[in-house]
PDB file of C-alpha atoms in Angstrom:
ATOM      1  CA  UNK A   1     -45.611 -57.793 -41.678  1.00 94.00           C
ATOM      2  CA  UNK A   2     -45.408 -55.720 -38.528  1.00 94.00           C
ATOM      3  CA  UNK A   3     -44.553 -58.879 -36.590  1.00 96.00           C
ATOM      4  CA  UNK A   4     -41.866 -59.741 -39.141  1.00 96.00           C
ATOM      5  CA  UNK A   5     -40.450 -56.219 -38.906  1.00 94.00           C
ATOM      6  CA  UNK A   6     -40.271 -56.440 -35.120  1.00 95.00           C
ATOM      7  CA  UNK A   7     -38.527 -59.813 -35.360  1.00 95.00           C
ATOM      8  CA  UNK A   8     -36.101 -58.647 -38.048  1.00 94.00           C
ATOM      9  CA  UNK A   9     -37.446 -61.203 -40.542  1.00 96.00           C
ATOM     10  CA  UNK A  10     -37.330 -60.491 -44.266  1.00 97.00           C
ATOM     11  CA  UNK A  11     -39.422 -63.451 -45.487  1.00 97.00           C
ATOM     12  CA  UNK A  12     -42.977 -64.410 -44.566  1.00 98.00           C
ATOM     13  CA  UNK A  13     -44.479 -67.819 -45.348  1.00 98.00           C
ATOM     14  CA  UNK A  14     -48.156 -68.119 -44.532  1.00 97.00           C
ATOM     15  CA  UNK A  15     -50.810 -70.778 -45.019  1.00 97.00           C
ATOM     16  CA  UNK A  16     -54.581 -70.462 -44.893  1.00 95.00           C
ATOM     17  CA  UNK A  17     -56.462 -71.971 -41.900  1.00 95.00           C
ATOM     18  CA  UNK A  18     -56.610 -75.490 -43.362  1.00 95.00           C
ATOM     19  CA  UNK A  19     -52.984 -75.248 -44.568  1.00 95.00           C
ATOM     20  CA  UNK A  20     -53.566 -76.262 -48.178  1.00 96.00           C
ATOM     21  CA  UNK A  21     -52.375 -72.971 -49.714  1.00 97.00           C
ATOM     22  CA  UNK A  22     -49.163 -70.991 -49.324  1.00 98.00           C
ATOM     23  CA  UNK A  23     -48.463 -67.258 -49.532  1.00 98.00           C
ATOM     24  CA  UNK A  24     -45.032 -65.640 -49.777  1.00 98.00           C
ATOM     25  CA  UNK A  25     -43.892 -62.093 -48.977  1.00 98.00           C
ATOM     26  CA  UNK A  26     -40.375 -60.667 -48.942  1.00 98.00           C
ATOM     27  CA  UNK A  27     -38.898 -57.394 -47.727  1.00 97.00           C
ATOM     28  CA  UNK A  28     -36.710 -55.734 -50.331  1.00 95.00           C
ATOM     29  CA  UNK A  29     -33.165 -55.050 -49.097  1.00 92.00           C
ATOM     30  CA  UNK A  30     -33.058 -52.078 -51.487  1.00 90.00           C
ATOM     31  CA  UNK A  31     -36.324 -50.272 -50.701  1.00 93.00           C
ATOM     32  CA  UNK A  32     -37.362 -51.758 -47.359  1.00 93.00           C
ATOM     33  CA  UNK A  33     -40.813 -52.420 -48.815  1.00 95.00           C
ATOM     34  CA  UNK A  34     -42.666 -55.704 -48.639  1.00 97.00           C
ATOM     35  CA  UNK A  35     -43.609 -57.517 -51.841  1.00 97.00           C
ATOM     36  CA  UNK A  36     -46.422 -60.059 -51.756  1.00 98.00           C
ATOM     37  CA  UNK A  37     -45.838 -62.567 -54.531  1.00 98.00           C
ATOM     38  CA  UNK A  38     -48.733 -63.679 -56.691  1.00 97.00           C
ATOM     39  CA  UNK A  39     -49.646 -67.331 -57.080  1.00 97.00           C
ATOM     40  CA  UNK A  40     -48.196 -67.284 -60.581  1.00 98.00           C
ATOM     41  CA  UNK A  41     -44.914 -65.839 -59.315  1.00 98.00           C
ATOM     42  CA  UNK A  42     -44.655 -68.451 -56.551  1.00 98.00           C
ATOM     43  CA  UNK A  43     -45.457 -71.132 -59.115  1.00 98.00           C
ATOM     44  CA  UNK A  44     -42.666 -69.815 -61.328  1.00 98.00           C
ATOM     45  CA  UNK A  45     -40.172 -69.913 -58.467  1.00 98.00           C
ATOM     46  CA  UNK A  46     -41.144 -73.369 -57.216  1.00 98.00           C
ATOM     47  CA  UNK A  47     -41.207 -74.942 -60.678  1.00 98.00           C
ATOM     48  CA  UNK A  48     -37.682 -73.653 -61.353  1.00 98.00           C
ATOM     49  CA  UNK A  49     -36.518 -74.966 -57.965  1.00 98.00           C
ATOM     50  CA  UNK A  50     -38.162 -78.349 -58.557  1.00 98.00           C
ATOM     51  CA  UNK A  51     -36.452 -78.797 -61.896  1.00 98.00           C
ATOM     52  CA  UNK A  52     -33.066 -77.531 -60.678  1.00 98.00           C
ATOM     53  CA  UNK A  53     -32.949 -80.105 -57.918  1.00 98.00           C
ATOM     54  CA  UNK A  54     -34.303 -82.911 -60.084  1.00 98.00           C
ATOM     55  CA  UNK A  55     -31.749 -82.252 -62.837  1.00 97.00           C
ATOM     56  CA  UNK A  56     -28.869 -82.243 -60.352  1.00 97.00           C
ATOM     57  CA  UNK A  57     -29.944 -85.655 -59.045  1.00 97.00           C
ATOM     58  CA  UNK A  58     -30.772 -87.023 -62.518  1.00 97.00           C
ATOM     59  CA  UNK A  59     -28.404 -85.465 -65.079  1.00 94.00           C
ATOM     60  CA  UNK A  60     -29.336 -87.971 -67.787  1.00 94.00           C
ATOM     61  CA  UNK A  61     -33.100 -87.834 -67.231  1.00 96.00           C
ATOM     62  CA  UNK A  62     -35.629 -88.998 -69.823  1.00 97.00           C
ATOM     63  CA  UNK A  63     -37.610 -85.831 -70.517  1.00 97.00           C
ATOM     64  CA  UNK A  64     -40.487 -87.826 -71.989  1.00 97.00           C
ATOM     65  CA  UNK A  65     -41.225 -89.253 -68.542  1.00 98.00           C
ATOM     66  CA  UNK A  66     -40.800 -86.072 -66.477  1.00 98.00           C
ATOM     67  CA  UNK A  67     -43.857 -83.856 -66.025  1.00 98.00           C
ATOM     68  CA  UNK A  68     -45.138 -80.670 -64.439  1.00 98.00           C
ATOM     69  CA  UNK A  69     -48.784 -79.633 -64.374  1.00 98.00           C
ATOM     70  CA  UNK A  70     -50.779 -76.427 -64.038  1.00 98.00           C
ATOM     71  CA  UNK A  71     -54.394 -75.391 -64.306  1.00 97.00           C
ATOM     72  CA  UNK A  72     -55.273 -73.857 -67.648  1.00 96.00           C
ATOM     73  CA  UNK A  73     -55.920 -70.406 -66.124  1.00 97.00           C
ATOM     74  CA  UNK A  74     -52.500 -70.304 -64.453  1.00 97.00           C
ATOM     75  CA  UNK A  75     -49.247 -68.900 -65.814  1.00 98.00           C
ATOM     76  CA  UNK A  76     -47.710 -70.497 -68.899  1.00 97.00           C
ATOM     77  CA  UNK A  77     -44.217 -70.109 -67.447  1.00 98.00           C
ATOM     78  CA  UNK A  78     -43.780 -73.865 -66.971  1.00 98.00           C
ATOM     79  CA  UNK A  79     -44.468 -74.352 -70.675  1.00 97.00           C
ATOM     80  CA  UNK A  80     -41.498 -72.108 -71.445  1.00 97.00           C
ATOM     81  CA  UNK A  81     -39.358 -73.864 -68.820  1.00 97.00           C
ATOM     82  CA  UNK A  82     -40.272 -77.271 -70.261  1.00 98.00           C
ATOM     83  CA  UNK A  83     -39.505 -76.212 -73.839  1.00 96.00           C
ATOM     84  CA  UNK A  84     -36.054 -74.965 -72.869  1.00 95.00           C
ATOM     85  CA  UNK A  85     -35.154 -77.783 -70.479  1.00 97.00           C
ATOM     86  CA  UNK A  86     -36.717 -80.713 -72.279  1.00 97.00           C
ATOM     87  CA  UNK A  87     -39.488 -82.136 -70.099  1.00 98.00           C
ATOM     88  CA  UNK A  88     -43.280 -82.396 -70.400  1.00 98.00           C
ATOM     89  CA  UNK A  89     -45.854 -79.797 -69.391  1.00 98.00           C
ATOM     90  CA  UNK A  90     -49.592 -80.406 -69.264  1.00 97.00           C
ATOM     91  CA  UNK A  91     -52.593 -78.258 -68.435  1.00 97.00           C
ATOM     92  CA  UNK A  92     -55.771 -79.390 -66.732  1.00 97.00           C
ATOM     93  CA  UNK A  93     -59.051 -77.793 -65.868  1.00 95.00           C
ATOM     94  CA  UNK A  94     -59.157 -75.559 -62.791  1.00 93.00           C
ATOM     95  CA  UNK A  95     -59.022 -77.454 -59.515  1.00 91.00           C
ATOM     96  CA  UNK A  96     -56.573 -79.863 -57.955  1.00 95.00           C
ATOM     97  CA  UNK A  97     -58.860 -82.836 -58.461  1.00 95.00           C
ATOM     98  CA  UNK A  98     -57.894 -82.611 -62.128  1.00 96.00           C
ATOM     99  CA  UNK A  99     -54.169 -82.231 -61.479  1.00 97.00           C
ATOM    100  CA  UNK A 100     -54.150 -84.889 -58.785  1.00 97.00           C
ATOM    101  CA  UNK A 101     -55.962 -87.379 -61.013  1.00 97.00           C
ATOM    102  CA  UNK A 102     -53.664 -86.654 -63.944  1.00 97.00           C
ATOM    103  CA  UNK A 103     -50.601 -87.032 -61.713  1.00 98.00           C
ATOM    104  CA  UNK A 104     -51.984 -90.368 -60.486  1.00 97.00           C
ATOM    105  CA  UNK A 105     -52.392 -91.593 -64.070  1.00 98.00           C
ATOM    106  CA  UNK A 106     -48.854 -90.538 -64.989  1.00 98.00           C
ATOM    107  CA  UNK A 107     -47.358 -92.204 -61.919  1.00 97.00           C
ATOM    108  CA  UNK A 108     -49.129 -95.440 -62.850  1.00 97.00           C
ATOM    109  CA  UNK A 109     -47.412 -95.217 -66.251  1.00 97.00           C
ATOM    110  CA  UNK A 110     -44.018 -95.118 -64.494  1.00 97.00           C
ATOM    111  CA  UNK A 111     -43.618 -91.398 -65.184  1.00 98.00           C
ATOM    112  CA  UNK A 112     -42.547 -88.730 -62.689  1.00 97.00           C
ATOM    113  CA  UNK A 113     -44.493 -85.629 -61.641  1.00 98.00           C
ATOM    114  CA  UNK A 114     -42.259 -82.985 -60.111  1.00 98.00           C
ATOM    115  CA  UNK A 115     -44.679 -80.158 -59.443  1.00 98.00           C
ATOM    116  CA  UNK A 116     -48.205 -78.862 -60.041  1.00 98.00           C
ATOM    117  CA  UNK A 117     -49.840 -75.550 -59.234  1.00 98.00           C
ATOM    118  CA  UNK A 118     -52.786 -73.228 -59.679  1.00 97.00           C
ATOM    119  CA  UNK A 119     -52.627 -69.439 -59.583  1.00 97.00           C
ATOM    120  CA  UNK A 120     -54.843 -69.346 -56.472  1.00 96.00           C
ATOM    121  CA  UNK A 121     -51.691 -70.113 -54.376  1.00 97.00           C
ATOM    122  CA  UNK A 122     -52.172 -73.885 -54.502  1.00 97.00           C
ATOM    123  CA  UNK A 123     -49.011 -75.997 -54.910  1.00 98.00           C
ATOM    124  CA  UNK A 124     -48.240 -79.713 -55.119  1.00 97.00           C
ATOM    125  CA  UNK A 125     -44.521 -80.358 -54.711  1.00 93.00           C
ATOM    126  CA  UNK A 126     -43.625 -83.930 -55.577  1.00 90.00           C
ATOM    127  CA  UNK A 127     -46.039 -86.865 -55.569  1.00 90.00           C
ATOM    128  CA  UNK A 128     -46.336 -87.758 -51.877  1.00 91.00           C
ATOM    129  CA  UNK A 129     -49.582 -85.783 -51.547  1.00 93.00           C
ATOM    130  CA  UNK A 130     -51.569 -85.623 -54.799  1.00 96.00           C
ATOM    131  CA  UNK A 131     -53.281 -82.390 -53.826  1.00 97.00           C
ATOM    132  CA  UNK A 132     -52.377 -78.818 -52.972  1.00 97.00           C
ATOM    133  CA  UNK A 133     -50.518 -78.752 -49.676  1.00 97.00           C
ATOM    134  CA  UNK A 134     -49.310 -75.597 -47.959  1.00 97.00           C
ATOM    135  CA  UNK A 135     -47.218 -77.448 -45.365  1.00 96.00           C
ATOM    136  CA  UNK A 136     -44.901 -79.243 -47.791  1.00 96.00           C
ATOM    137  CA  UNK A 137     -44.781 -76.166 -50.037  1.00 97.00           C
ATOM    138  CA  UNK A 138     -43.706 -74.038 -47.053  1.00 97.00           C
ATOM    139  CA  UNK A 139     -40.977 -76.509 -46.145  1.00 97.00           C
ATOM    140  CA  UNK A 140     -39.646 -76.490 -49.700  1.00 97.00           C
ATOM    141  CA  UNK A 141     -39.832 -72.696 -49.849  1.00 98.00           C
ATOM    142  CA  UNK A 142     -37.839 -72.438 -46.618  1.00 97.00           C
ATOM    143  CA  UNK A 143     -35.158 -74.715 -48.079  1.00 98.00           C
ATOM    144  CA  UNK A 144     -35.180 -72.573 -51.232  1.00 98.00           C
ATOM    145  CA  UNK A 145     -34.751 -69.419 -49.114  1.00 98.00           C
ATOM    146  CA  UNK A 146     -31.688 -70.924 -47.460  1.00 97.00           C
ATOM    147  CA  UNK A 147     -30.118 -71.644 -50.849  1.00 98.00           C
ATOM    148  CA  UNK A 148     -30.856 -68.110 -52.033  1.00 98.00           C
ATOM    149  CA  UNK A 149     -29.204 -66.708 -48.911  1.00 96.00           C
ATOM    150  CA  UNK A 150     -26.091 -68.768 -49.652  1.00 97.00           C
ATOM    151  CA  UNK A 151     -26.034 -67.253 -53.146  1.00 96.00           C
ATOM    152  CA  UNK A 152     -26.544 -63.707 -51.799  1.00 96.00           C
ATOM    153  CA  UNK A 153     -29.870 -63.508 -53.645  1.00 97.00           C
ATOM    154  CA  UNK A 154     -33.497 -62.794 -52.762  1.00 98.00           C
ATOM    155  CA  UNK A 155     -36.678 -64.295 -54.155  1.00 98.00           C
ATOM    156  CA  UNK A 156     -37.256 -61.021 -55.999  1.00 97.00           C
ATOM    157  CA  UNK A 157     -33.818 -60.855 -57.580  1.00 97.00           C
ATOM    158  CA  UNK A 158     -33.892 -64.531 -58.464  1.00 97.00           C
ATOM    159  CA  UNK A 159     -37.298 -64.219 -60.106  1.00 97.00           C
ATOM    160  CA  UNK A 160     -35.747 -61.557 -62.327  1.00 95.00           C
ATOM    161  CA  UNK A 161     -32.905 -63.953 -63.225  1.00 96.00           C
ATOM    162  CA  UNK A 162     -35.455 -66.614 -64.176  1.00 97.00           C
ATOM    163  CA  UNK A 163     -37.365 -64.201 -66.397  1.00 96.00           C
ATOM    164  CA  UNK A 164     -34.189 -63.161 -68.194  1.00 94.00           C
ATOM    165  CA  UNK A 165     -33.481 -66.781 -69.112  1.00 95.00           C
ATOM    166  CA  UNK A 166     -36.939 -68.143 -69.883  1.00 96.00           C
ATOM    167  CA  UNK A 167     -38.976 -65.047 -70.776  1.00 96.00           C
ATOM    168  CA  UNK A 168     -40.788 -62.489 -68.672  1.00 97.00           C
ATOM    169  CA  UNK A 169     -44.359 -63.096 -67.542  1.00 97.00           C
ATOM    170  CA  UNK A 170     -46.892 -60.634 -66.140  1.00 97.00           C
ATOM    171  CA  UNK A 171     -50.465 -61.468 -65.178  1.00 97.00           C
ATOM    172  CA  UNK A 172     -53.621 -60.024 -63.701  1.00 97.00           C
ATOM    173  CA  UNK A 173     -56.515 -61.970 -62.198  1.00 97.00           C
ATOM    174  CA  UNK A 174     -59.755 -60.322 -61.142  1.00 97.00           C
ATOM    175  CA  UNK A 175     -63.520 -60.524 -61.514  1.00 98.00           C
ATOM    176  CA  UNK A 176     -66.870 -58.791 -61.824  1.00 98.00           C
ATOM    177  CA  UNK A 177     -69.981 -59.754 -59.895  1.00 98.00           C
ATOM    178  CA  UNK A 178     -73.108 -60.750 -61.788  1.00 97.00           C
ATOM    179  CA  UNK A 179     -76.190 -62.195 -60.093  1.00 96.00           C
ATOM    180  CA  UNK A 180     -78.191 -62.888 -63.266  1.00 96.00           C
ATOM    181  CA  UNK A 181     -77.643 -66.171 -65.099  1.00 95.00           C
ATOM    182  CA  UNK A 182     -79.506 -64.775 -68.087  1.00 96.00           C
ATOM    183  CA  UNK A 183     -77.104 -61.819 -68.268  1.00 97.00           C
ATOM    184  CA  UNK A 184     -74.127 -64.190 -68.082  1.00 97.00           C
ATOM    185  CA  UNK A 185     -75.543 -66.260 -70.946  1.00 96.00           C
ATOM    186  CA  UNK A 186     -76.102 -63.153 -73.053  1.00 97.00           C
ATOM    187  CA  UNK A 187     -72.569 -61.922 -72.412  1.00 98.00           C
ATOM    188  CA  UNK A 188     -70.871 -65.182 -73.375  1.00 98.00           C
ATOM    189  CA  UNK A 189     -73.191 -65.974 -76.288  1.00 97.00           C
ATOM    190  CA  UNK A 190     -72.501 -62.466 -77.549  1.00 97.00           C
ATOM    191  CA  UNK A 191     -68.814 -63.356 -77.675  1.00 97.00           C
ATOM    192  CA  UNK A 192     -69.574 -66.559 -79.571  1.00 97.00           C
ATOM    193  CA  UNK A 193     -71.844 -64.955 -82.157  1.00 93.00           C
ATOM    194  CA  UNK A 194     -72.749 -68.358 -83.517  1.00 88.00           C
ATOM    195  CA  UNK A 195     -69.087 -69.267 -84.013  1.00 91.00           C
ATOM    196  CA  UNK A 196     -67.891 -65.824 -85.128  1.00 95.00           C
ATOM    197  CA  UNK A 197     -65.730 -64.975 -82.122  1.00 98.00           C
ATOM    198  CA  UNK A 198     -64.114 -61.526 -81.822  1.00 97.00           C
ATOM    199  CA  UNK A 199     -61.247 -61.049 -84.274  1.00 97.00           C
ATOM    200  CA  UNK A 200     -59.435 -58.307 -82.360  1.00 98.00           C
ATOM    201  CA  UNK A 201     -58.784 -56.962 -78.881  1.00 98.00           C
ATOM    202  CA  UNK A 202     -57.623 -53.381 -79.048  1.00 97.00           C
ATOM    203  CA  UNK A 203     -54.930 -53.327 -81.746  1.00 96.00           C
ATOM    204  CA  UNK A 204     -54.068 -57.018 -81.236  1.00 97.00           C
ATOM    205  CA  UNK A 205     -55.477 -59.806 -83.364  1.00 98.00           C
ATOM    206  CA  UNK A 206     -57.117 -62.911 -81.934  1.00 98.00           C
ATOM    207  CA  UNK A 207     -55.147 -65.885 -83.261  1.00 98.00           C
ATOM    208  CA  UNK A 208     -56.940 -68.730 -81.478  1.00 98.00           C
ATOM    209  CA  UNK A 209     -60.037 -69.482 -79.413  1.00 98.00           C
ATOM    210  CA  UNK A 210     -60.786 -72.391 -77.078  1.00 98.00           C
ATOM    211  CA  UNK A 211     -64.373 -72.580 -75.833  1.00 98.00           C
ATOM    212  CA  UNK A 212     -64.830 -75.315 -73.233  1.00 98.00           C
ATOM    213  CA  UNK A 213     -68.544 -74.614 -72.883  1.00 97.00           C
ATOM    214  CA  UNK A 214     -69.536 -75.557 -76.432  1.00 97.00           C
ATOM    215  CA  UNK A 215     -66.491 -77.724 -77.210  1.00 97.00           C
ATOM    216  CA  UNK A 216     -64.562 -75.699 -79.793  1.00 97.00           C
ATOM    217  CA  UNK A 217     -60.811 -75.271 -80.329  1.00 98.00           C
ATOM    218  CA  UNK A 218     -59.825 -73.239 -83.386  1.00 97.00           C
ATOM    219  CA  UNK A 219     -56.329 -74.785 -83.391  1.00 96.00           C
ATOM    220  CA  UNK A 220     -57.521 -78.386 -83.832  1.00 96.00           C
ATOM    221  CA  UNK A 221     -59.099 -78.899 -87.243  1.00 95.00           C
ATOM    222  CA  UNK A 222     -60.941 -80.598 -88.740  1.00 96.00           C
ATOM    223  CA  UNK A 223     -63.265 -81.462 -85.829  1.00 96.00           C
ATOM    224  CA  UNK A 224     -62.030 -78.616 -83.545  1.00 97.00           C
ATOM    225  CA  UNK A 225     -62.491 -80.817 -80.489  1.00 97.00           C
ATOM    226  CA  UNK A 226     -60.673 -79.447 -77.398  1.00 97.00           C
ATOM    227  CA  UNK A 227     -58.115 -81.505 -75.490  1.00 95.00           C
ATOM    228  CA  UNK A 228     -59.595 -80.558 -72.116  1.00 96.00           C
ATOM    229  CA  UNK A 229     -63.041 -81.768 -70.997  1.00 96.00           C
ATOM    230  CA  UNK A 230     -66.091 -79.773 -72.071  1.00 96.00           C
ATOM    231  CA  UNK A 231     -68.707 -78.601 -69.556  1.00 94.00           C
ATOM    232  CA  UNK A 232     -71.848 -77.001 -71.025  1.00 94.00           C
ATOM    233  CA  UNK A 233     -72.904 -75.862 -67.538  1.00 92.00           C
ATOM    234  CA  UNK A 234     -69.857 -73.611 -67.041  1.00 94.00           C
ATOM    235  CA  UNK A 235     -68.945 -70.628 -69.197  1.00 97.00           C
ATOM    236  CA  UNK A 236     -65.264 -70.649 -70.183  1.00 98.00           C
ATOM    237  CA  UNK A 237     -63.530 -69.165 -73.240  1.00 98.00           C
ATOM    238  CA  UNK A 238     -59.782 -68.679 -73.753  1.00 98.00           C
ATOM    239  CA  UNK A 239     -58.399 -66.258 -76.341  1.00 98.00           C
ATOM    240  CA  UNK A 240     -54.812 -66.022 -77.586  1.00 98.00           C
ATOM    241  CA  UNK A 241     -53.659 -62.740 -79.140  1.00 98.00           C
ATOM    242  CA  UNK A 242     -50.804 -62.021 -81.508  1.00 96.00           C
ATOM    243  CA  UNK A 243     -49.030 -59.895 -78.864  1.00 95.00           C
ATOM    244  CA  UNK A 244     -48.291 -63.006 -76.741  1.00 96.00           C
ATOM    245  CA  UNK A 245     -51.307 -62.454 -74.521  1.00 97.00           C
ATOM    246  CA  UNK A 246     -53.509 -65.328 -73.364  1.00 98.00           C
ATOM    247  CA  UNK A 247     -56.686 -64.593 -71.432  1.00 98.00           C
ATOM    248  CA  UNK A 248     -59.560 -66.645 -70.120  1.00 98.00           C
ATOM    249  CA  UNK A 249     -63.062 -65.519 -69.203  1.00 98.00           C
ATOM    250  CA  UNK A 250     -64.978 -67.956 -66.999  1.00 97.00           C
ATOM    251  CA  UNK A 251     -67.728 -68.132 -64.445  1.00 96.00           C
ATOM    252  CA  UNK A 252     -67.146 -69.320 -60.901  1.00 91.00           C
ATOM    253  CA  UNK A 253     -68.666 -72.611 -59.890  1.00 83.00           C
ATOM    254  CA  UNK A 254     -69.435 -71.413 -56.373  1.00 87.00           C
ATOM    255  CA  UNK A 255     -69.863 -67.618 -56.493  1.00 93.00           C
ATOM    256  CA  UNK A 256     -71.708 -65.075 -58.697  1.00 95.00           C
ATOM    257  CA  UNK A 257     -68.492 -64.024 -60.441  1.00 97.00           C
ATOM    258  CA  UNK A 258     -67.242 -63.611 -63.975  1.00 98.00           C
ATOM    259  CA  UNK A 259     -63.496 -64.046 -63.647  1.00 97.00           C
ATOM    260  CA  UNK A 260     -60.763 -62.961 -66.009  1.00 98.00           C
ATOM    261  CA  UNK A 261     -57.231 -64.299 -66.112  1.00 98.00           C
ATOM    262  CA  UNK A 262     -54.822 -62.346 -68.301  1.00 98.00           C
ATOM    263  CA  UNK A 263     -51.151 -63.049 -68.946  1.00 98.00           C
ATOM    264  CA  UNK A 264     -48.566 -61.449 -71.212  1.00 98.00           C
ATOM    265  CA  UNK A 265     -45.141 -62.903 -71.855  1.00 97.00           C
ATOM    266  CA  UNK A 266     -41.972 -62.256 -73.806  1.00 96.00           C
ATOM    267  CA  UNK A 267     -39.640 -64.618 -75.604  1.00 92.00           C
ATOM    268  CA  UNK A 268     -36.676 -66.095 -73.744  1.00 87.00           C
ATOM    269  CA  UNK A 269     -33.811 -63.620 -73.611  1.00 86.00           C
ATOM    270  CA  UNK A 270     -36.023 -60.603 -74.260  1.00 89.00           C
ATOM    271  CA  UNK A 271     -34.798 -57.268 -72.886  1.00 89.00           C
ATOM    272  CA  UNK A 272     -38.343 -56.066 -72.191  1.00 93.00           C
ATOM    273  CA  UNK A 273     -38.470 -54.604 -68.686  1.00 94.00           C
ATOM    274  CA  UNK A 274     -41.061 -55.351 -66.023  1.00 94.00           C
ATOM    275  CA  UNK A 275     -42.332 -51.776 -66.345  1.00 96.00           C
ATOM    276  CA  UNK A 276     -42.762 -52.040 -70.118  1.00 96.00           C
ATOM    277  CA  UNK A 277     -44.601 -55.356 -69.921  1.00 97.00           C
ATOM    278  CA  UNK A 278     -46.715 -54.026 -67.050  1.00 96.00           C
ATOM    279  CA  UNK A 279     -47.870 -51.070 -69.115  1.00 96.00           C
ATOM    280  CA  UNK A 280     -48.833 -53.357 -71.992  1.00 96.00           C
ATOM    281  CA  UNK A 281     -50.667 -55.651 -69.592  1.00 97.00           C
ATOM    282  CA  UNK A 282     -52.606 -52.737 -68.096  1.00 97.00           C
ATOM    283  CA  UNK A 283     -53.751 -51.558 -71.527  1.00 97.00           C
ATOM    284  CA  UNK A 284     -54.632 -55.090 -72.613  1.00 97.00           C
ATOM    285  CA  UNK A 285     -56.758 -55.658 -69.502  1.00 98.00           C
ATOM    286  CA  UNK A 286     -58.583 -52.384 -70.162  1.00 98.00           C
ATOM    287  CA  UNK A 287     -59.307 -53.525 -73.730  1.00 98.00           C
ATOM    288  CA  UNK A 288     -60.577 -56.905 -72.548  1.00 98.00           C
ATOM    289  CA  UNK A 289     -62.861 -55.347 -69.963  1.00 98.00           C
ATOM    290  CA  UNK A 290     -64.331 -52.751 -72.333  1.00 98.00           C
ATOM    291  CA  UNK A 291     -64.586 -54.858 -75.495  1.00 98.00           C
ATOM    292  CA  UNK A 292     -65.325 -58.330 -74.142  1.00 98.00           C
ATOM    293  CA  UNK A 293     -66.914 -57.980 -70.690  1.00 98.00           C
ATOM    294  CA  UNK A 294     -68.630 -54.616 -71.307  1.00 98.00           C
ATOM    295  CA  UNK A 295     -69.539 -54.035 -67.642  1.00 98.00           C
ATOM    296  CA  UNK A 296     -71.668 -50.933 -68.304  1.00 97.00           C
ATOM    297  CA  UNK A 297     -73.785 -52.679 -70.910  1.00 97.00           C
ATOM    298  CA  UNK A 298     -74.372 -55.784 -68.793  1.00 98.00           C
ATOM    299  CA  UNK A 299     -74.571 -54.089 -65.399  1.00 97.00           C
ATOM    300  CA  UNK A 300     -71.581 -55.959 -63.955  1.00 98.00           C
ATOM    301  CA  UNK A 301     -70.463 -54.968 -60.465  1.00 97.00           C
ATOM    302  CA  UNK A 302     -66.719 -54.268 -60.072  1.00 96.00           C
ATOM    303  CA  UNK A 303     -64.664 -56.235 -57.603  1.00 94.00           C
ATOM    304  CA  UNK A 304     -64.785 -54.517 -54.190  1.00 89.00           C
ATOM    305  CA  UNK A 305     -61.578 -52.660 -53.402  1.00 82.00           C
TER     306      UNK A 305
END
């Protein structure tokens, strides 16, 4: 950011060392402060840009054959975009091997895949590379920045425009450390309670549960079999609340972490402000941590700050 300030740049695009992920930061023309966009926010921006350009080239497109993908722990914004604009949205398990394989299957069915992403700043723009790719994502983002400049907009102001049309989304992703597999089993089995999952979270009611460890989806009677693959060796439960919150608790496959992914959203056209939704998100995360994860009871170690 200091380098960008010295150069008079207001946008930073950055990849990781192997260039398969992309980060975005922008300096506000109003406050002079830098904003680092989350993976979900970048995914929101790029999915909108992908569809805008596709629709302009294909005004009479067949929405049944047009797809975007996201990992199940990522933002549900594309679902809202797809519902409004008339194309298909699918979720996969976490990891681009799942999205890449699904994209490959769709392409072989003569369908089109415009975009795929995961919240961990991984983006697949188009179907040339069926994997996350920071280089192509950076090129597209640079093109997008040029268009915004021509419209006298910024990424921040345009993200607000998108939220006003399709609904506002706010998310938080974090984790606790836990080095005991037995403790992890006790925590997650305590949530299952033999099939009697928690009915509330704070003042909100739990309206659905998807448990991809035991293979249970409360929304799919009579067999309650989930759509996504089941893995008994990985803990993963997703809860949907009646306040438009969706959150997932899962273990990492490579690190001693219990991760939580929380997102709140509003309906399209809602006047809810970012500050109002942020306050609700903060309280909801506190409820999830205290009622579901119970770090004091299980001796979980907070994420280092």
